[in-house]
Amino acid sequence: MIQKNENNANVNDAITPRDKDFATWYDDVIKGANLAHYGKVKGTVVFTANATFIWENIQKALNKTFYNKGIRNVLMPSLIPYSSFNLEKEHLEGFAPEMFLVTKKAIDAQEMADPLVLRPTSEILFCYYFKDILVTYNQLPLKLNQWGNVFRVEKNTRPFLRTSEFHWHEMHSLHATEEEAYNFIKEINGNYVDFLKTYLDIPVLSGEKTINERFAGAENTFTCEAIMQDGQALQCATSHYLGQNFSKPYQITYRNANNQLSIPYQTSAGLSTRIIGAIIMTHSDDLGLVLPWEIAMNQITICPLRNDEIVNKYTAELAKELRSYRVFIDDSNNSMGWKIKDHQLVGTPILVLIGLKEALEKKVTIIYRDKNIKEEISYAEFIKNIQNFGNEYHNRLYAKAKARLDASIEICHTIDEVKKAIANKHFALAPWGGDANDEINFKKETTISPRCIKQEILDSEKLTCFYTNKKATHWVYFAKAY
Amino acid sequence: MIQKNENNANVNDAITPRDKDFATWYDDVIKGANLAHYGKVKGTVVFTANATFIWENIQKALNKTFYNKGIRNVLMPSLIPYSSFNLEKEHLEGFAPEMFLVTKKAIDAQEMADPLVLRPTSEILFCYYFKDILVTYNQLPLKLNQWGNVFRVEKNTRPFLRTSEFHWHEMHSLHATEEEAYNFIKEINGNYVDFLKTYLDIPVLSGEKTINERFAGAENTFTCEAIMQDGQALQCATSHYLGQNFSKPYQITYRNANNQLSIPYQTSAGLSTRIIGAIIMTHSDDLGLVLPWEIAMNQITICPLRNDEIVNKYTAELAKELRSYRVFIDDSNNSMGWKIKDHQLVGTPILVLIGLKEALEKKVTIIYRDKNIKEEISYAEFIKNIQNFGNEYHNRLYAKAKARLDASIEICHTIDEVKKAIANKHFALAPWGGDANDEINFKKETTISPRCIKQEILDSEKLTCFYTNKKATHWVYFAKAY
């Protein structure tokens, strides 16, 4: 796939360094790499061509995983009757403050008695569908997925991280037994960990959520938590074991092998466009975006440095050899400096510079986005090893992020230690024994939240919860979070 | 791609024959082939896994065409401030009766002063984005596309044909000159004609729309009109030349090469999930769905007819040989008759039956979905020619639909002839010289509408409009339409 198109970066805009102001750096990278643009309605954004391309690559990769697990895609309606939410109280309470409500079907129409909610998530939609179509045990397990947009009223918007409308996939499944459902959703969580590593070069801490951090209506939630360069956690994907919390009130039943009426066990899981925020804040630097090899818009950009027959011919030959990759030829009249800056801004993994010298000597000058230095290599070597070079780039990005995550974990036993770890831009790993209210109070007091449970505390450890002084039950990772 | 999964058709449901009741037949095929399911909110439907798979295949094919034309995908917000519609009066008038309005951001919140419209189409969203990002002439032409959902209040819902929420792509472009914009959108219309032929086996009449049938706010609309088996027209895709009708009021400007402030020329075009309705009503028969080779969920379904080592081994070998196609193995315990009925219902192009006889004699028994008769062929021949068999199947589907379309056109000169042609389930091709009001009156009177202009009438023809008795200006195709 060889593409010629115009230059998309905003090269003239300066990027604020990360250590000066991380939040402004984030906004500058998004603007410079042309990833998002605010919509007219507060809280909404346009996902530009660059961001959409990344998202489509993510979709392709996850679709392959899901398809091989027998998960099939469907498209649910976006509108849910408000009254339908009444059946699962926790779910209603969780989403009530964030609902966009359609109340009229024309500007001069009467208000509807039962308004329509723009779906904040689709559990209810899937429940009604499941109720209608499920008849017998041999339809189980039933595993469906949806790629779509969901809506949640947000006061403070940040592109990708928090928007009133965002895009995601949501997987919903039904199973005959608790055990099968539970194992399946743990497997899905494992698939996310693999996907984040293999395609996005993002290492994560993964495990169960504490009580208060679970999805509204779930029995249990598994999470993948990544650390951003400012030390804050970003929840990359969540997988929920719903038990019969939805299937019971929404009356989903089937006949089992003995012809008895039975209630299935349910799961759901999702990953959203906020992952683009995670990609930005995991890998990017003060020059702009750094994109993983597997999902980059352009994996390789070739810049002919003069418009000259020899250079153009050499560029065309090279592009042809590389055609199985996503290759972009920047044959604009811009200077070499401009071109380098441009493609560093949009995060191209491998930049290839071709001047007359390179063409005559059968060489190429390359710049890896993570190294930002020029390296000369023979044409033949480059062609022969390009797949390795891509893999090595991918491995370097992952290794760098993994080293940062590993180095960030501080074992803490007191609230002061926890606060100090967070102030150091680290994750605190600390013994916890509180209940849901303790979690709420601790978070209110410190803005620090439990990200995920590492493991249960052994009897031999005899540890005390750093916050409640009760007997600790788990080791839990704490951080400030996006 | 080899997939084993459960049987999706509703085999027990009888299909009403087409000539008994075409509308019921349509609903029966959708139910039998498990393509759509009504949502809880009136007018909405669930696009099931079978329908979504077809839609995703359509997306892949069109994306390839668009990408090669330099069109890049973006994702716009779904919400538009109501007040924004005021700038283009025709556009507002066209869509005002179909708007879902968000007026509250929580059940107990105050009504918003400026409600939010759930986008019925995205011209306004693209206009605001274009206004913000367009600066200079070297950004032109700017060609963007969006895959997404749109919302239009509908009173009478029919799955795929008319739903309050549907899925589509909408392409939007900006150009420096009228000529370039006009030529580009004609080219897009040509791409649709090719796509409909190549991927969906649907022949169409294509040309300009008459005044009253144009898109609300367009200078001109090009259309692709197909004939369904009941003689009604279905508009498969439309392409609009918008001129400066939007760019002027929405203040989209740029600096041209001479640094003068200029206003670009605009186009838009779309194809929606109603095309699935067109696929059903073009190809399907009284046994169920008939799917085109290129977009079928399963191109080939292999049915082992007994659970036996020899048959299973032979099935596995065959599936492996066919792995570059979308192959489904139906190894359920259902009878041969059930399996045939099942896969006829869901429209599988080639069904392969494997019993002990076939395995021992190195043969396969195949049933093409359009022929519905068993044919025996050697294993070697089948493997060797499968691509040809797929192509021939595709050609047969197209030829059959093309013959029907060609035979359906009746040249008419009087209103009685037009009415008689329509009563015969044909298209009427008739001389027309009316204005927008004449179109509205004629349609109100007869429920027949002009589908598209064939060509201008030559001076030498001296023809009279069959409806107004004015001098005819065009040959126009007329039909009842979905």
PDB file of N, CA and C in Angstrom, chain A residues 3 6 8 37 40-41 44-50 52-53 56 67 72-75 77-79 81-82 99 101-107 111 116 128-129 132 139 149 151 165, chain B residues 3 6 8 37 40-41 44-50 52-53 56 67 72-75 77-79 81-82 99 101-107 111 116 128-129 132 139 149 151 165:
ATOM      1  N   GLN A   3       0.959   5.310  -0.646  1.00  0.00           N
ATOM      2  CA  GLN A   3       0.022   6.424  -0.661  1.00  0.00           C
ATOM      3  C   GLN A   3       0.776   7.730  -0.855  1.00  0.00           C
ATOM      4  N   GLU A   6      -1.301  14.733   0.958  1.00  0.00           N
ATOM      5  CA  GLU A   6      -0.678  15.932   1.503  1.00  0.00           C
ATOM      6  C   GLU A   6      -0.272  15.714   2.953  1.00  0.00           C
ATOM      7  N   ASN A   8       0.031  16.292   6.740  1.00  0.00           N
ATOM      8  CA  ASN A   8      -1.074  16.544   7.648  1.00  0.00           C
ATOM      9  C   ASN A   8      -0.721  17.218   8.959  1.00  0.00           C
ATOM     10  N   HIS A  37     -10.191  17.487  16.857  1.00  0.00           N
ATOM     11  CA  HIS A  37     -10.650  18.844  16.635  1.00  0.00           C
ATOM     12  C   HIS A  37     -11.970  18.984  17.395  1.00  0.00           C
ATOM     13  N   LYS A  40     -18.856  21.433  17.566  1.00  0.00           N
ATOM     14  CA  LYS A  40     -19.646  22.613  17.940  1.00  0.00           C
ATOM     15  C   LYS A  40     -20.351  22.388  19.279  1.00  0.00           C
ATOM     16  N   VAL A  41     -20.746  21.135  19.544  1.00  0.00           N
ATOM     17  CA  VAL A  41     -21.432  20.842  20.803  1.00  0.00           C
ATOM     18  C   VAL A  41     -20.374  20.534  21.859  1.00  0.00           C
ATOM     19  N   THR A  44     -17.886  17.330  22.505  1.00  0.00           N
ATOM     20  CA  THR A  44     -17.728  16.432  21.351  1.00  0.00           C
ATOM     21  C   THR A  44     -16.468  16.782  20.570  1.00  0.00           C
ATOM     22  N   VAL A  45     -15.889  15.794  19.911  1.00  0.00           N
ATOM     23  CA  VAL A  45     -14.720  16.042  19.066  1.00  0.00           C
ATOM     24  C   VAL A  45     -14.873  15.340  17.724  1.00  0.00           C
ATOM     25  N   VAL A  46     -14.199  15.908  16.742  1.00  0.00           N
ATOM     26  CA  VAL A  46     -14.007  15.256  15.450  1.00  0.00           C
ATOM     27  C   VAL A  46     -12.768  14.370  15.586  1.00  0.00           C
ATOM     28  N   PHE A  47     -12.896  13.093  15.270  1.00  0.00           N
ATOM     29  CA  PHE A  47     -11.725  12.231  15.160  1.00  0.00           C
ATOM     30  C   PHE A  47     -11.217  12.400  13.731  1.00  0.00           C
ATOM     31  N   THR A  48     -10.069  13.059  13.593  1.00  0.00           N
ATOM     32  CA  THR A  48      -9.564  13.383  12.260  1.00  0.00           C
ATOM     33  C   THR A  48      -9.137  12.117  11.514  1.00  0.00           C
ATOM     34  N   ALA A  49      -8.740  12.311  10.265  1.00  0.00           N
ATOM     35  CA  ALA A  49      -8.306  11.180   9.439  1.00  0.00           C
ATOM     36  C   ALA A  49      -7.152  10.427  10.103  1.00  0.00           C
ATOM     37  N   ASN A  50      -6.209  11.162  10.697  1.00  0.00           N
ATOM     38  CA  ASN A  50      -5.074  10.491  11.340  1.00  0.00           C
ATOM     39  C   ASN A  50      -5.527   9.618  12.504  1.00  0.00           C
ATOM     40  N   THR A  52      -8.588   8.463  13.024  1.00  0.00           N
ATOM     41  CA  THR A  52      -9.502   7.424  12.547  1.00  0.00           C
ATOM     42  C   THR A  52      -8.717   6.257  11.948  1.00  0.00           C
ATOM     43  N   PHE A  53      -7.616   6.585  11.266  1.00  0.00           N
ATOM     44  CA  PHE A  53      -6.782   5.531  10.688  1.00  0.00           C
ATOM     45  C   PHE A  53      -6.223   4.626  11.793  1.00  0.00           C
ATOM     46  N   GLU A  56      -9.057   2.495  13.118  1.00  0.00           N
ATOM     47  CA  GLU A  56      -9.416   1.408  12.202  1.00  0.00           C
ATOM     48  C   GLU A  56      -8.398   0.266  12.267  1.00  0.00           C
ATOM     49  N   TYR A  67     -13.085 -12.710  16.211  1.00  0.00           N
ATOM     50  CA  TYR A  67     -13.655 -13.639  15.240  1.00  0.00           C
ATOM     51  C   TYR A  67     -13.179 -15.059  15.522  1.00  0.00           C
ATOM     52  N   ARG A  72     -19.248 -12.669  17.206  1.00  0.00           N
ATOM     53  CA  ARG A  72     -19.720 -12.071  15.959  1.00  0.00           C
ATOM     54  C   ARG A  72     -20.227 -10.650  16.185  1.00  0.00           C
ATOM     55  N   ASN A  73     -19.977  -9.776  15.217  1.00  0.00           N
ATOM     56  CA  ASN A  73     -20.364  -8.371  15.340  1.00  0.00           C
ATOM     57  C   ASN A  73     -21.837  -8.142  15.016  1.00  0.00           C
ATOM     58  N   VAL A  74     -22.457  -7.277  15.769  1.00  0.00           N
ATOM     59  CA  VAL A  74     -23.831  -6.831  15.502  1.00  0.00           C
ATOM     60  C   VAL A  74     -23.868  -5.310  15.642  1.00  0.00           C
ATOM     61  N   LEU A  75     -24.989  -4.706  15.255  1.00  0.00           N
ATOM     62  CA  LEU A  75     -25.178  -3.261  15.432  1.00  0.00           C
ATOM     63  C   LEU A  75     -26.503  -3.035  16.141  1.00  0.00           C
ATOM     64  N   PRO A  77     -29.374  -0.587  18.208  1.00  0.00           N
ATOM     65  CA  PRO A  77     -29.836   0.803  18.131  1.00  0.00           C
ATOM     66  C   PRO A  77     -29.096   1.665  19.165  1.00  0.00           C
ATOM     67  N   SER A  78     -29.122   2.984  18.965  1.00  0.00           N
ATOM     68  CA  SER A  78     -28.469   3.904  19.906  1.00  0.00           C
ATOM     69  C   SER A  78     -29.420   4.414  20.975  1.00  0.00           C
ATOM     70  N   LEU A  79     -30.710   4.199  20.789  1.00  0.00           N
ATOM     71  CA  LEU A  79     -31.704   4.785  21.697  1.00  0.00           C
ATOM     72  C   LEU A  79     -32.330   3.738  22.611  1.00  0.00           C
ATOM     73  N   PRO A  81     -35.297   3.327  25.818  1.00  0.00           N
ATOM     74  CA  PRO A  81     -36.339   4.009  26.594  1.00  0.00           C
ATOM     75  C   PRO A  81     -35.835   4.241  28.027  1.00  0.00           C
ATOM     76  N   TYR A  82     -36.053   5.425  28.543  1.00  0.00           N
ATOM     77  CA  TYR A  82     -35.584   5.749  29.901  1.00  0.00           C
ATOM     78  C   TYR A  82     -36.123   4.748  30.916  1.00  0.00           C
ATOM     79  N   MET A  99     -26.636  11.181  31.288  1.00  0.00           N
ATOM     80  CA  MET A  99     -27.522  10.824  30.174  1.00  0.00           C
ATOM     81  C   MET A  99     -27.944  11.992  29.302  1.00  0.00           C
ATOM     82  N   LEU A 101     -30.794  13.060  26.880  1.00  0.00           N
ATOM     83  CA  LEU A 101     -32.175  12.589  26.729  1.00  0.00           C
ATOM     84  C   LEU A 101     -32.864  13.212  25.526  1.00  0.00           C
ATOM     85  N   VAL A 102     -33.343  12.364  24.637  1.00  0.00           N
ATOM     86  CA  VAL A 102     -34.187  12.811  23.530  1.00  0.00           C
ATOM     87  C   VAL A 102     -35.604  12.899  24.066  1.00  0.00           C
ATOM     88  N   THR A 103     -36.187  14.093  24.026  1.00  0.00           N
ATOM     89  CA  THR A 103     -37.550  14.248  24.560  1.00  0.00           C
ATOM     90  C   THR A 103     -38.559  14.653  23.492  1.00  0.00           C
ATOM     91  N   LYS A 104     -38.064  15.012  22.294  1.00  0.00           N
ATOM     92  CA  LYS A 104     -38.976  15.485  21.241  1.00  0.00           C
ATOM     93  C   LYS A 104     -38.597  14.898  19.883  1.00  0.00           C
ATOM     94  N   LYS A 105     -39.619  14.722  19.029  1.00  0.00           N
ATOM     95  CA  LYS A 105     -39.381  14.216  17.680  1.00  0.00           C
ATOM     96  C   LYS A 105     -39.589  15.292  16.616  1.00  0.00           C
ATOM     97  N   ALA A 106     -39.535  16.543  17.011  1.00  0.00           N
ATOM     98  CA  ALA A 106     -39.570  17.713  16.134  1.00  0.00           C
ATOM     99  C   ALA A 106     -39.554  18.914  17.047  1.00  0.00           C
ATOM    100  N   ILE A 107     -39.115  20.066  16.550  1.00  0.00           N
ATOM    101  CA  ILE A 107     -38.920  21.225  17.429  1.00  0.00           C
ATOM    102  C   ILE A 107     -40.219  21.672  18.083  1.00  0.00           C
ATOM    103  N   GLU A 111     -43.476  16.919  24.394  1.00  0.00           N
ATOM    104  CA  GLU A 111     -42.476  16.077  25.062  1.00  0.00           C
ATOM    105  C   GLU A 111     -42.995  14.652  25.202  1.00  0.00           C
ATOM    106  N   LEU A 116     -36.068   9.159  25.491  1.00  0.00           N
ATOM    107  CA  LEU A 116     -35.118   8.166  24.986  1.00  0.00           C
ATOM    108  C   LEU A 116     -33.710   8.550  25.431  1.00  0.00           C
ATOM    109  N   TYR A 128     -32.344  -6.959  26.039  1.00  0.00           N
ATOM    110  CA  TYR A 128     -33.619  -7.108  25.342  1.00  0.00           C
ATOM    111  C   TYR A 128     -33.479  -8.026  24.123  1.00  0.00           C
ATOM    112  N   TYR A 129     -32.367  -7.883  23.427  1.00  0.00           N
ATOM    113  CA  TYR A 129     -32.136  -8.734  22.253  1.00  0.00           C
ATOM    114  C   TYR A 129     -31.981 -10.189  22.688  1.00  0.00           C
ATOM    115  N   ASP A 132     -35.208 -11.851  23.615  1.00  0.00           N
ATOM    116  CA  ASP A 132     -36.039 -12.209  22.460  1.00  0.00           C
ATOM    117  C   ASP A 132     -35.520 -13.423  21.703  1.00  0.00           C
ATOM    118  N   GLN A 139     -27.906 -22.766  21.908  1.00  0.00           N
ATOM    119  CA  GLN A 139     -27.483 -21.436  21.417  1.00  0.00           C
ATOM    120  C   GLN A 139     -26.349 -20.866  22.277  1.00  0.00           C
ATOM    121  N   ASN A 149     -20.678   4.076  18.752  1.00  0.00           N
ATOM    122  CA  ASN A 149     -20.504   5.290  19.545  1.00  0.00           C
ATOM    123  C   ASN A 149     -21.424   5.255  20.760  1.00  0.00           C
ATOM    124  N   PHE A 151     -22.564   7.690  24.485  1.00  0.00           N
ATOM    125  CA  PHE A 151     -22.736   9.096  24.881  1.00  0.00           C
ATOM    126  C   PHE A 151     -22.792   9.231  26.395  1.00  0.00           C
ATOM    127  N   GLU A 165     -19.103  12.086  23.530  1.00  0.00           N
ATOM    128  CA  GLU A 165     -19.374  10.969  22.626  1.00  0.00           C
ATOM    129  C   GLU A 165     -18.044  10.315  22.335  1.00  0.00           C
TER     130      GLU A 165
ATOM    131  N   GLN B   3     -14.637 -21.305   9.397  1.00  0.00           N
ATOM    132  CA  GLN B   3     -15.385 -20.989  10.610  1.00  0.00           C
ATOM    133  C   GLN B   3     -16.344 -22.115  10.932  1.00  0.00           C
ATOM    134  N   GLU B   6     -22.627 -22.031  15.107  1.00  0.00           N
ATOM    135  CA  GLU B   6     -23.959 -22.623  15.057  1.00  0.00           C
ATOM    136  C   GLU B   6     -24.744 -22.051  13.891  1.00  0.00           C
ATOM    137  N   ASN B   8     -27.648 -20.404  11.973  1.00  0.00           N
ATOM    138  CA  ASN B   8     -28.282 -19.149  12.296  1.00  0.00           C
ATOM    139  C   ASN B   8     -29.673 -18.933  11.739  1.00  0.00           C
ATOM    140  N   HIS B  37     -33.876  -7.491  13.636  1.00  0.00           N
ATOM    141  CA  HIS B  37     -34.737  -7.734  14.796  1.00  0.00           C
ATOM    142  C   HIS B  37     -35.185  -6.359  15.296  1.00  0.00           C
ATOM    143  N   LYS B  40     -36.381  -1.873  20.948  1.00  0.00           N
ATOM    144  CA  LYS B  40     -37.433  -1.479  21.887  1.00  0.00           C
ATOM    145  C   LYS B  40     -38.039  -0.137  21.488  1.00  0.00           C
ATOM    146  N   VAL B  41     -37.214   0.744  20.901  1.00  0.00           N
ATOM    147  CA  VAL B  41     -37.708   2.058  20.489  1.00  0.00           C
ATOM    148  C   VAL B  41     -38.272   1.934  19.071  1.00  0.00           C
ATOM    149  N   THR B  44     -36.514   1.511  15.389  1.00  0.00           N
ATOM    150  CA  THR B  44     -35.111   1.076  15.431  1.00  0.00           C
ATOM    151  C   THR B  44     -35.020  -0.437  15.248  1.00  0.00           C
ATOM    152  N   VAL B  45     -33.915  -0.889  14.693  1.00  0.00           N
ATOM    153  CA  VAL B  45     -33.695  -2.329  14.540  1.00  0.00           C
ATOM    154  C   VAL B  45     -32.290  -2.711  14.989  1.00  0.00           C
ATOM    155  N   VAL B  46     -32.167  -3.950  15.399  1.00  0.00           N
ATOM    156  CA  VAL B  46     -30.863  -4.573  15.613  1.00  0.00           C
ATOM    157  C   VAL B  46     -30.419  -5.145  14.270  1.00  0.00           C
ATOM    158  N   PHE B  47     -29.218  -4.782  13.826  1.00  0.00           N
ATOM    159  CA  PHE B  47     -28.622  -5.431  12.663  1.00  0.00           C
ATOM    160  C   PHE B  47     -27.896  -6.654  13.205  1.00  0.00           C
ATOM    161  N   THR B  48     -28.442  -7.833  12.932  1.00  0.00           N
ATOM    162  CA  THR B  48     -27.892  -9.066  13.501  1.00  0.00           C
ATOM    163  C   THR B  48     -26.499  -9.360  12.937  1.00  0.00           C
ATOM    164  N   ALA B  49     -25.899 -10.408  13.473  1.00  0.00           N
ATOM    165  CA  ALA B  49     -24.559 -10.790  13.027  1.00  0.00           C
ATOM    166  C   ALA B  49     -24.534 -11.053  11.511  1.00  0.00           C
ATOM    167  N   ASN B  50     -25.575 -11.702  10.993  1.00  0.00           N
ATOM    168  CA  ASN B  50     -25.604 -11.989   9.551  1.00  0.00           C
ATOM    169  C   ASN B  50     -25.632 -10.700   8.730  1.00  0.00           C
ATOM    170  N   THR B  52     -24.746  -7.666   9.771  1.00  0.00           N
ATOM    171  CA  THR B  52     -23.544  -6.873  10.045  1.00  0.00           C
ATOM    172  C   THR B  52     -22.359  -7.392   9.232  1.00  0.00           C
ATOM    173  N   PHE B  53     -22.301  -8.718   9.069  1.00  0.00           N
ATOM    174  CA  PHE B  53     -21.213  -9.297   8.273  1.00  0.00           C
ATOM    175  C   PHE B  53     -21.296  -8.820   6.826  1.00  0.00           C
ATOM    176  N   GLU B  56     -20.209  -5.185   6.752  1.00  0.00           N
ATOM    177  CA  GLU B  56     -18.754  -5.036   6.889  1.00  0.00           C
ATOM    178  C   GLU B  56     -18.031  -5.386   5.582  1.00  0.00           C
ATOM    179  N   TYR B  67     -10.156   4.848  -0.674  1.00  0.00           N
ATOM    180  CA  TYR B  67      -8.758   5.071  -0.291  1.00  0.00           C
ATOM    181  C   TYR B  67      -7.907   5.352  -1.530  1.00  0.00           C
ATOM    182  N   ARG B  72     -10.128  10.087   2.745  1.00  0.00           N
ATOM    183  CA  ARG B  72      -9.731   9.544   4.048  1.00  0.00           C
ATOM    184  C   ARG B  72     -10.902   9.565   5.028  1.00  0.00           C
ATOM    185  N   ASN B  73     -10.969   8.540   5.868  1.00  0.00           N
ATOM    186  CA  ASN B  73     -12.078   8.412   6.819  1.00  0.00           C
ATOM    187  C   ASN B  73     -11.884   9.284   8.062  1.00  0.00           C
ATOM    188  N   VAL B  74     -12.969   9.869   8.522  1.00  0.00           N
ATOM    189  CA  VAL B  74     -12.978  10.615   9.784  1.00  0.00           C
ATOM    190  C   VAL B  74     -14.232  10.191  10.565  1.00  0.00           C
ATOM    191  N   LEU B  75     -14.318  10.623  11.822  1.00  0.00           N
ATOM    192  CA  LEU B  75     -15.510  10.363  12.631  1.00  0.00           C
ATOM    193  C   LEU B  75     -15.997  11.683  13.222  1.00  0.00           C
ATOM    194  N   PRO B  77     -18.872  14.143  15.269  1.00  0.00           N
ATOM    195  CA  PRO B  77     -19.828  13.968  16.364  1.00  0.00           C
ATOM    196  C   PRO B  77     -21.225  13.672  15.808  1.00  0.00           C
ATOM    197  N   SER B  78     -22.091  13.126  16.635  1.00  0.00           N
ATOM    198  CA  SER B  78     -23.466  12.818  16.220  1.00  0.00           C
ATOM    199  C   SER B  78     -24.435  13.947  16.524  1.00  0.00           C
ATOM    200  N   LEU B  79     -24.014  14.900  17.343  1.00  0.00           N
ATOM    201  CA  LEU B  79     -24.931  15.953  17.808  1.00  0.00           C
ATOM    202  C   LEU B  79     -24.649  17.297  17.130  1.00  0.00           C
ATOM    203  N   PRO B  81     -26.065  21.458  17.060  1.00  0.00           N
ATOM    204  CA  PRO B  81     -26.970  22.440  17.674  1.00  0.00           C
ATOM    205  C   PRO B  81     -28.113  22.759  16.705  1.00  0.00           C
ATOM    206  N   TYR B  82     -29.317  22.799  17.209  1.00  0.00           N
ATOM    207  CA  TYR B  82     -30.478  23.061  16.347  1.00  0.00           C
ATOM    208  C   TYR B  82     -30.307  24.364  15.585  1.00  0.00           C
ATOM    209  N   MET B  99     -36.495  15.127  12.866  1.00  0.00           N
ATOM    210  CA  MET B  99     -35.409  15.305  13.831  1.00  0.00           C
ATOM    211  C   MET B  99     -35.695  14.748  15.221  1.00  0.00           C
ATOM    212  N   LEU B 101     -34.650  15.230  18.933  1.00  0.00           N
ATOM    213  CA  LEU B 101     -34.048  16.359  19.635  1.00  0.00           C
ATOM    214  C   LEU B 101     -33.687  16.016  21.072  1.00  0.00           C
ATOM    215  N   VAL B 102     -32.414  16.197  21.394  1.00  0.00           N
ATOM    216  CA  VAL B 102     -31.956  16.069  22.774  1.00  0.00           C
ATOM    217  C   VAL B 102     -32.212  17.415  23.438  1.00  0.00           C
ATOM    218  N   THR B 103     -33.027  17.422  24.485  1.00  0.00           N
ATOM    219  CA  THR B 103     -33.333  18.700  25.146  1.00  0.00           C
ATOM    220  C   THR B 103     -32.853  18.747  26.592  1.00  0.00           C
ATOM    221  N   LYS B 104     -32.411  17.600  27.120  1.00  0.00           N
ATOM    222  CA  LYS B 104     -31.999  17.534  28.531  1.00  0.00           C
ATOM    223  C   LYS B 104     -30.738  16.710  28.702  1.00  0.00           C
ATOM    224  N   LYS B 105     -29.951  17.099  29.718  1.00  0.00           N
ATOM    225  CA  LYS B 105     -28.739  16.347  30.015  1.00  0.00           C
ATOM    226  C   LYS B 105     -28.861  15.538  31.316  1.00  0.00           C
ATOM    227  N   ALA B 106     -30.054  15.294  31.758  1.00  0.00           N
ATOM    228  CA  ALA B 106     -30.378  14.425  32.899  1.00  0.00           C
ATOM    229  C   ALA B 106     -31.883  14.509  33.044  1.00  0.00           C
ATOM    230  N   ILE B 107     -32.483  13.500  33.663  1.00  0.00           N
ATOM    231  CA  ILE B 107     -33.951  13.423  33.689  1.00  0.00           C
ATOM    232  C   ILE B 107     -34.573  14.610  34.424  1.00  0.00           C
ATOM    233  N   GLU B 111     -34.625  22.199  30.456  1.00  0.00           N
ATOM    234  CA  GLU B 111     -34.529  22.090  28.997  1.00  0.00           C
ATOM    235  C   GLU B 111     -33.459  23.045  28.473  1.00  0.00           C
ATOM    236  N   LEU B 116     -30.211  19.844  20.916  1.00  0.00           N
ATOM    237  CA  LEU B 116     -29.240  19.189  20.043  1.00  0.00           C
ATOM    238  C   LEU B 116     -29.967  18.221  19.117  1.00  0.00           C
ATOM    239  N   TYR B 128     -18.680  22.903   9.440  1.00  0.00           N
ATOM    240  CA  TYR B 128     -17.982  23.554  10.555  1.00  0.00           C
ATOM    241  C   TYR B 128     -16.521  23.097  10.610  1.00  0.00           C
ATOM    242  N   TYR B 129     -16.305  21.815  10.369  1.00  0.00           N
ATOM    243  CA  TYR B 129     -14.933  21.292  10.401  1.00  0.00           C
ATOM    244  C   TYR B 129     -14.109  21.908   9.264  1.00  0.00           C
ATOM    245  N   ASP B 132     -13.088  25.446   9.916  1.00  0.00           N
ATOM    246  CA  ASP B 132     -11.994  25.572  10.879  1.00  0.00           C
ATOM    247  C   ASP B 132     -10.640  25.182  10.297  1.00  0.00           C
ATOM    248  N   GLN B 139      -4.519  22.762   0.210  1.00  0.00           N
ATOM    249  CA  GLN B 139      -5.250  21.701   0.927  1.00  0.00           C
ATOM    250  C   GLN B 139      -6.359  21.109   0.049  1.00  0.00           C
ATOM    251  N   ASN B 149     -23.720   6.191  11.989  1.00  0.00           N
ATOM    252  CA  ASN B 149     -25.172   6.063  12.112  1.00  0.00           C
ATOM    253  C   ASN B 149     -25.822   7.440  12.020  1.00  0.00           C
ATOM    254  N   PHE B 151     -29.930   9.504  12.045  1.00  0.00           N
ATOM    255  CA  PHE B 151     -31.226   9.351  12.713  1.00  0.00           C
ATOM    256  C   PHE B 151     -32.291  10.179  11.999  1.00  0.00           C
ATOM    257  N   GLU B 165     -33.049   4.804  12.766  1.00  0.00           N
ATOM    258  CA  GLU B 165     -31.597   4.912  12.824  1.00  0.00           C
ATOM    259  C   GLU B 165     -31.060   3.965  11.776  1.00  0.00           C
TER     260      GLU B 165
END
